[in-house]
Structure formats: structure tokens, C-alpha cells
PDB file of C-alpha atoms in Angstrom:
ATOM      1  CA  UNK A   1       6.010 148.501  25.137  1.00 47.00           C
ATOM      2  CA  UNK A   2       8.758 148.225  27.998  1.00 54.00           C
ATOM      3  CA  UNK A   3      10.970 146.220  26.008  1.00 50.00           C
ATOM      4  CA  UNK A   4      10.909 149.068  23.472  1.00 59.00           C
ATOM      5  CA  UNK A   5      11.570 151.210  26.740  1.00 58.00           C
ATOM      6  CA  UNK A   6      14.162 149.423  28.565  1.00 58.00           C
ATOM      7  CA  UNK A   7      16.500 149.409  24.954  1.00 57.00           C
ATOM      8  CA  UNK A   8      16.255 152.887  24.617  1.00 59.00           C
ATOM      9  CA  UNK A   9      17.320 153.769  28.373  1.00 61.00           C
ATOM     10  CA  UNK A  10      20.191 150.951  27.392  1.00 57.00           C
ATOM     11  CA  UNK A  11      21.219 152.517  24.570  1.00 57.00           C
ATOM     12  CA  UNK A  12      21.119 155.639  26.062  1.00 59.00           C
ATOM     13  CA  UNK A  13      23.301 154.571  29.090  1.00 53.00           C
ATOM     14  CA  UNK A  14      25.975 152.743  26.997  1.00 56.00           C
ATOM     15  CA  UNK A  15      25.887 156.142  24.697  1.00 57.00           C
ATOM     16  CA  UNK A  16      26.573 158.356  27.916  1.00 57.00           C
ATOM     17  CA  UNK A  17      28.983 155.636  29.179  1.00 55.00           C
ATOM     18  CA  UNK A  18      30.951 155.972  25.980  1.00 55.00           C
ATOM     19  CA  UNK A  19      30.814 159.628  26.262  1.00 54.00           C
ATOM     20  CA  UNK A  20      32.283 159.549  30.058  1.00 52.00           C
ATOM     21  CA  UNK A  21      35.309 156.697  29.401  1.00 54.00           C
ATOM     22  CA  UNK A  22      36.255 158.318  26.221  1.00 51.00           C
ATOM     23  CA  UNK A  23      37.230 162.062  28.192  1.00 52.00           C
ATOM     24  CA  UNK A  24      36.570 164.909  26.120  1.00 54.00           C
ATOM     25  CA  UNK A  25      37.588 163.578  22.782  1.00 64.00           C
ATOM     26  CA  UNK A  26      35.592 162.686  19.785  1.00 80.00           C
ATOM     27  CA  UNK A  27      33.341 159.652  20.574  1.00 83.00           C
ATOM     28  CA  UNK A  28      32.901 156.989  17.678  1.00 89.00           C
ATOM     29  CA  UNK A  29      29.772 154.885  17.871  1.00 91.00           C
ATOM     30  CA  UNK A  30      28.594 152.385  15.643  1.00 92.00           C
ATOM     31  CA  UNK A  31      25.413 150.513  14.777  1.00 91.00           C
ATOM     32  CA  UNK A  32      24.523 147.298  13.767  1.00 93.00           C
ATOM     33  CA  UNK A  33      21.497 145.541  12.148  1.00 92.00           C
ATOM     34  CA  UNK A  34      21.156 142.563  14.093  1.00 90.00           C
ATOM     35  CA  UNK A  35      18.264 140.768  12.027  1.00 89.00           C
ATOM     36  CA  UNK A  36      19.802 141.777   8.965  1.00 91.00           C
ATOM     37  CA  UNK A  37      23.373 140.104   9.818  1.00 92.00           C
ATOM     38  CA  UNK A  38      21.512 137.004  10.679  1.00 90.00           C
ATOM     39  CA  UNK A  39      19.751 136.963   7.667  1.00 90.00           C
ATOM     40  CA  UNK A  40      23.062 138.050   5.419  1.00 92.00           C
ATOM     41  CA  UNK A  41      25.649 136.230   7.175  1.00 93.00           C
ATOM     42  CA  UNK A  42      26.194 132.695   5.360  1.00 92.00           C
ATOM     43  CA  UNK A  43      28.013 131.725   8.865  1.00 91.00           C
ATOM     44  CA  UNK A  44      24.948 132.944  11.001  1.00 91.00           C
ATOM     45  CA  UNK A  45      22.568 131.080   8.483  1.00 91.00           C
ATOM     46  CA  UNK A  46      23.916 127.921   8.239  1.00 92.00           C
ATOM     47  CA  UNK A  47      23.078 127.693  11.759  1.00 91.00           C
ATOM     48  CA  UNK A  48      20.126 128.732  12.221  1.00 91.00           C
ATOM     49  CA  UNK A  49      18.957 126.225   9.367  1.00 92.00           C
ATOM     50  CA  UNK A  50      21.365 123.847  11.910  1.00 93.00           C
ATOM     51  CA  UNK A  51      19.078 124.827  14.699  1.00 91.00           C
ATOM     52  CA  UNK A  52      16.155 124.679  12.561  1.00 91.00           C
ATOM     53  CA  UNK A  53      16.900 121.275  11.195  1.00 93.00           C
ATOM     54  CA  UNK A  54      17.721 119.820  14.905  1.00 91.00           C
ATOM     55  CA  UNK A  55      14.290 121.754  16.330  1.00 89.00           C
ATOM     56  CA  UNK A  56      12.175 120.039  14.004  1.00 90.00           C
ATOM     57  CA  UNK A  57      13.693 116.531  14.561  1.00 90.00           C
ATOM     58  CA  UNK A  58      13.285 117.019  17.981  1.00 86.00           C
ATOM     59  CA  UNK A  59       9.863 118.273  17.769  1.00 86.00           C
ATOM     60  CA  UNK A  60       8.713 114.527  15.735  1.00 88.00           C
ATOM     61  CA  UNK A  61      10.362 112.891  18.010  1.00 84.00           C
ATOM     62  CA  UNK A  62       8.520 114.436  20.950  1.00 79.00           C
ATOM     63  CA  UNK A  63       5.408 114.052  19.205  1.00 82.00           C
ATOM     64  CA  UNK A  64       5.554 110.434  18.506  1.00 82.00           C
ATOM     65  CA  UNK A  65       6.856 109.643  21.977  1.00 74.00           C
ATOM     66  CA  UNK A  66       3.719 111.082  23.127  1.00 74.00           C
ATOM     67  CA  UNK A  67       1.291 109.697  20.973  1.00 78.00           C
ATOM     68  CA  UNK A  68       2.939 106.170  21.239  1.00 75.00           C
ATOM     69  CA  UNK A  69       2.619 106.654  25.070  1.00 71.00           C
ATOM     70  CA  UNK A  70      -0.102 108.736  25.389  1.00 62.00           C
ATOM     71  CA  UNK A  71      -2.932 106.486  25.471  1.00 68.00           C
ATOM     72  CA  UNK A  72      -1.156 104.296  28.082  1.00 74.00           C
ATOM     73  CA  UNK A  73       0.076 107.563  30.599  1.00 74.00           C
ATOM     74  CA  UNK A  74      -2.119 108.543  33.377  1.00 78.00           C
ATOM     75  CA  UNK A  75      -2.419 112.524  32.603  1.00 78.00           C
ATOM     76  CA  UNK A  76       0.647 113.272  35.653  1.00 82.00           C
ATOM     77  CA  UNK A  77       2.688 111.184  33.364  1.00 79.00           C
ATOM     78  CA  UNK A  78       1.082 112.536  29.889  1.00 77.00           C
ATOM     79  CA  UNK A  79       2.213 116.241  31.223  1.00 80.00           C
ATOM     80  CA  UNK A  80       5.649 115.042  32.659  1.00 83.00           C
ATOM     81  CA  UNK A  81       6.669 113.534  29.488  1.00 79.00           C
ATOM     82  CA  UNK A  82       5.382 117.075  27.607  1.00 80.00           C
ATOM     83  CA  UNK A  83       7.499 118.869  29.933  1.00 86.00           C
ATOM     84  CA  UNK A  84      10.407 117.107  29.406  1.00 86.00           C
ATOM     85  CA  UNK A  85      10.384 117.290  25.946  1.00 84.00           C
ATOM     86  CA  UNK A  86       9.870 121.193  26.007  1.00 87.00           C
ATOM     87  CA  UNK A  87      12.721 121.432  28.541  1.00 90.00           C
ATOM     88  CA  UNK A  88      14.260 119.601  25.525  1.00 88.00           C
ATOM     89  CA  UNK A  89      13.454 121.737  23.007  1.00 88.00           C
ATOM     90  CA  UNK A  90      14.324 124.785  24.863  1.00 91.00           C
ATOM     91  CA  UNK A  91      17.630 123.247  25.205  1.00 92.00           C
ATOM     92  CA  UNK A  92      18.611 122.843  21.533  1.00 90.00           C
ATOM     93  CA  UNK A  93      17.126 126.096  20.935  1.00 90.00           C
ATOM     94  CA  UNK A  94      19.679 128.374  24.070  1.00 93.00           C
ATOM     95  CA  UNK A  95      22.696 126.170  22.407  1.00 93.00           C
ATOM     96  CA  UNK A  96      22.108 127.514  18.859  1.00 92.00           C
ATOM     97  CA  UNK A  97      20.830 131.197  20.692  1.00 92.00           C
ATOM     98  CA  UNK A  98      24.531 131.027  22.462  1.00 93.00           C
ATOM     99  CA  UNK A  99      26.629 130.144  19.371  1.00 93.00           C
ATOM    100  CA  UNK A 100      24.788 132.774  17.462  1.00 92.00           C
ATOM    101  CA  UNK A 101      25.577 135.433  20.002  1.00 92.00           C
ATOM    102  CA  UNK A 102      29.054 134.184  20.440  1.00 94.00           C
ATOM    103  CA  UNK A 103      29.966 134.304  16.678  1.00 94.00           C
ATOM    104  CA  UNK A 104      28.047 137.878  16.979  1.00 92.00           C
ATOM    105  CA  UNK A 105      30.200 138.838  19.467  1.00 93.00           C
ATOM    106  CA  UNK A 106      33.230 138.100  18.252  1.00 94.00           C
ATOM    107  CA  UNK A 107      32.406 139.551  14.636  1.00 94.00           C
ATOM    108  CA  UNK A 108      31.172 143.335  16.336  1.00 93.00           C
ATOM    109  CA  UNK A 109      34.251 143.084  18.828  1.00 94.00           C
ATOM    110  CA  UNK A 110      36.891 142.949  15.534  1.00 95.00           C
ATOM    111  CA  UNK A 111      34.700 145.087  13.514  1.00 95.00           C
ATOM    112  CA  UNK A 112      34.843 147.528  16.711  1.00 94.00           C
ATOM    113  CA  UNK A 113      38.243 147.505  17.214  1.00 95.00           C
ATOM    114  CA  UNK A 114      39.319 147.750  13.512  1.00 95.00           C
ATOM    115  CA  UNK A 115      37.342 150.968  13.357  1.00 94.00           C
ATOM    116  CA  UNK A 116      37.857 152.245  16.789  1.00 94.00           C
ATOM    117  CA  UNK A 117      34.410 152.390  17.830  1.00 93.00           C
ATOM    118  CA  UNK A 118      33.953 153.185  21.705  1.00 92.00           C
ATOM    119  CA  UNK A 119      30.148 151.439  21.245  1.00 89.00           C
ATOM    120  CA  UNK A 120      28.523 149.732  19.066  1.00 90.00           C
ATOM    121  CA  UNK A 121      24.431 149.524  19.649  1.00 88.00           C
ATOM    122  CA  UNK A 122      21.965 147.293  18.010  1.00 88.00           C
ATOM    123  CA  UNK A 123      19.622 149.535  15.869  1.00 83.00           C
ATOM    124  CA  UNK A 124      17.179 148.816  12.632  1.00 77.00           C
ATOM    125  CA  UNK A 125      14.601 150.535  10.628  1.00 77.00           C
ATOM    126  CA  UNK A 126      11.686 150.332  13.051  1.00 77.00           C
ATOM    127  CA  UNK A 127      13.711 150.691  16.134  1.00 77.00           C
ATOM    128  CA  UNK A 128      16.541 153.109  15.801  1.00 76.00           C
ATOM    129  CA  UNK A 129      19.074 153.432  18.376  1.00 76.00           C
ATOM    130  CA  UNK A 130      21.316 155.821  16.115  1.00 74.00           C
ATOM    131  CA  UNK A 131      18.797 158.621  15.221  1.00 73.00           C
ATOM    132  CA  UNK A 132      21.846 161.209  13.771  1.00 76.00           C
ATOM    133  CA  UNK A 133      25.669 159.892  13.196  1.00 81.00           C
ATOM    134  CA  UNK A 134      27.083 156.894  14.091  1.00 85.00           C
ATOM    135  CA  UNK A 135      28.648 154.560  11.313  1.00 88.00           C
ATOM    136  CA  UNK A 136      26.864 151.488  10.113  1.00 89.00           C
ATOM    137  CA  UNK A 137      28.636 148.557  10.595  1.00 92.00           C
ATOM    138  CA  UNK A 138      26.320 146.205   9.526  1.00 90.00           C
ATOM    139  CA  UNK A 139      27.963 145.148   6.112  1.00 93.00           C
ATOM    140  CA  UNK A 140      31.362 144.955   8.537  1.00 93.00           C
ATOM    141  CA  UNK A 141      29.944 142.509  10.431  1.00 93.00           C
ATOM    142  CA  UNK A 142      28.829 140.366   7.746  1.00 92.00           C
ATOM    143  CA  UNK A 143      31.826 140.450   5.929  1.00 93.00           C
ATOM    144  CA  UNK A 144      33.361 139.297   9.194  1.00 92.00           C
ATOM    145  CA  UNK A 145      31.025 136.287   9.409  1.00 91.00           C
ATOM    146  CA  UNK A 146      31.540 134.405   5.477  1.00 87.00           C
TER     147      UNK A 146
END
């Protein structure tokens, strides 16, 4: 329930922040389906299926290390080995999290400029940012990221 919280004081911040840099002209605010542009984007899929692909691999290999070693590790060494092979798997999975934000990024920031947004907020059908205006750039994105 904060989370939900906490992104609607954000968007509400970034909205007013808009409102105060742009003076007292017109302010142009977009919105964005983030979970949808994943899903679309043939970019953004290929890799997640990437991350996917590597997470799973990963994932056998940690299991077989520990059952290979498993019956021979005192339990200290049993839970080191686990925790190095979760700090492992977190690992893969922040380096795909970071490309798929950068390519984001750089996708909303050209589709933002092109249309001369002043913001651009992350909203969807059960959580809308946007409740009345705003222009969907969703398909914009998406298009950005063949």
C-alpha cells in the first residue's frame, strides 16, 4: 500500500514540477505503459528472454554445485555457497534490470522531445497516474524500441 502511495506523491511532484519550470504556458505531459512496452517492444523482449535464458542457466548451475557439494559442506559452507550463488543471480538479474531501463530511457527521452512533453509519468490500467489529459505515448515508445 505505500508503494501505491509513494508513486502517486511522485507523480504528483514531477506534475507540479512541470507546472513550475514550464512558467505560465501550456504544460504537455505524457504517459507511458511501462509493462505494456516491455511486453510489445521486440527490443525490450529479446532481452528479457536474454535475461531469462542466462537466469535459468545460472539457476542449474547453482543447483548442481550444491547438490554435488552439499553432502560433503559443513552447513557454514552449505549456506556460503547458497549465498554466493544468489549474490550471483541477483547479479545477472540488475545487469538485464539496467539495460532495460537504459534502452527505456533513451526511447521516452526521444519520444519526449519529439513531442515536446515537459513529463512523461509511468501510468497503466490499474494504476493511473494520468486520470484526465495527457497524451499516451506508449505506442511511441515502442515504435522507438523495433
Amino acid at each position: 500500500m505505500k508503494l501505491i502511495k509513494i508513486k502517486k506523491i511522485m507523480a504528483g511532484v514531477l506534475v507540479a514540477a512541470a507546472f513550475l519550470t514550464a512558467g505560465c504556458g501550456q504544460v504537455k505531459v505524457g504517459y507511458v505503459d511501462v509493462a505494456r512496452v516491455v511486453d510489445e517492444s521486440p527490443q525490450l523482449k529479446t532481452t528479457v528472454e536474454e535475461a531469462n535464458k542466462k537466469l535459468a542457466e545460472a539457476q542449474q548451475e547453482a543447483e548442481k554445485a550444491i547438490s554435488e557439494k552439499g553432502d560433503n559442506m559443513s552447513d557454514e559452507e552449505l549456506s556460503n555457497t547458497f549465498q554466493e550463488q544468489q549474490k550471483k543471480l541477483m547479479g545477472i538479474n540488475q545487469l538485464y534490470m539496467t539495460q532495460i531501463k537504459q534502452k527505456m530511457d533513451v526511447a521516452m527521452g526521444q519520444v519526449a522531445k519529439e513531442k515536446q512533453l515537459d513529463a512523461v509519468l509511468e501510468s497503466n490500467k490499474e494504476q493511473q497516474s494520468v486520470y484526465l489529459g495527457g497524451i499516451d505515448v506508449t505506442d511511441d515508445v515502442i515504435a522507438k524500441l523495433q
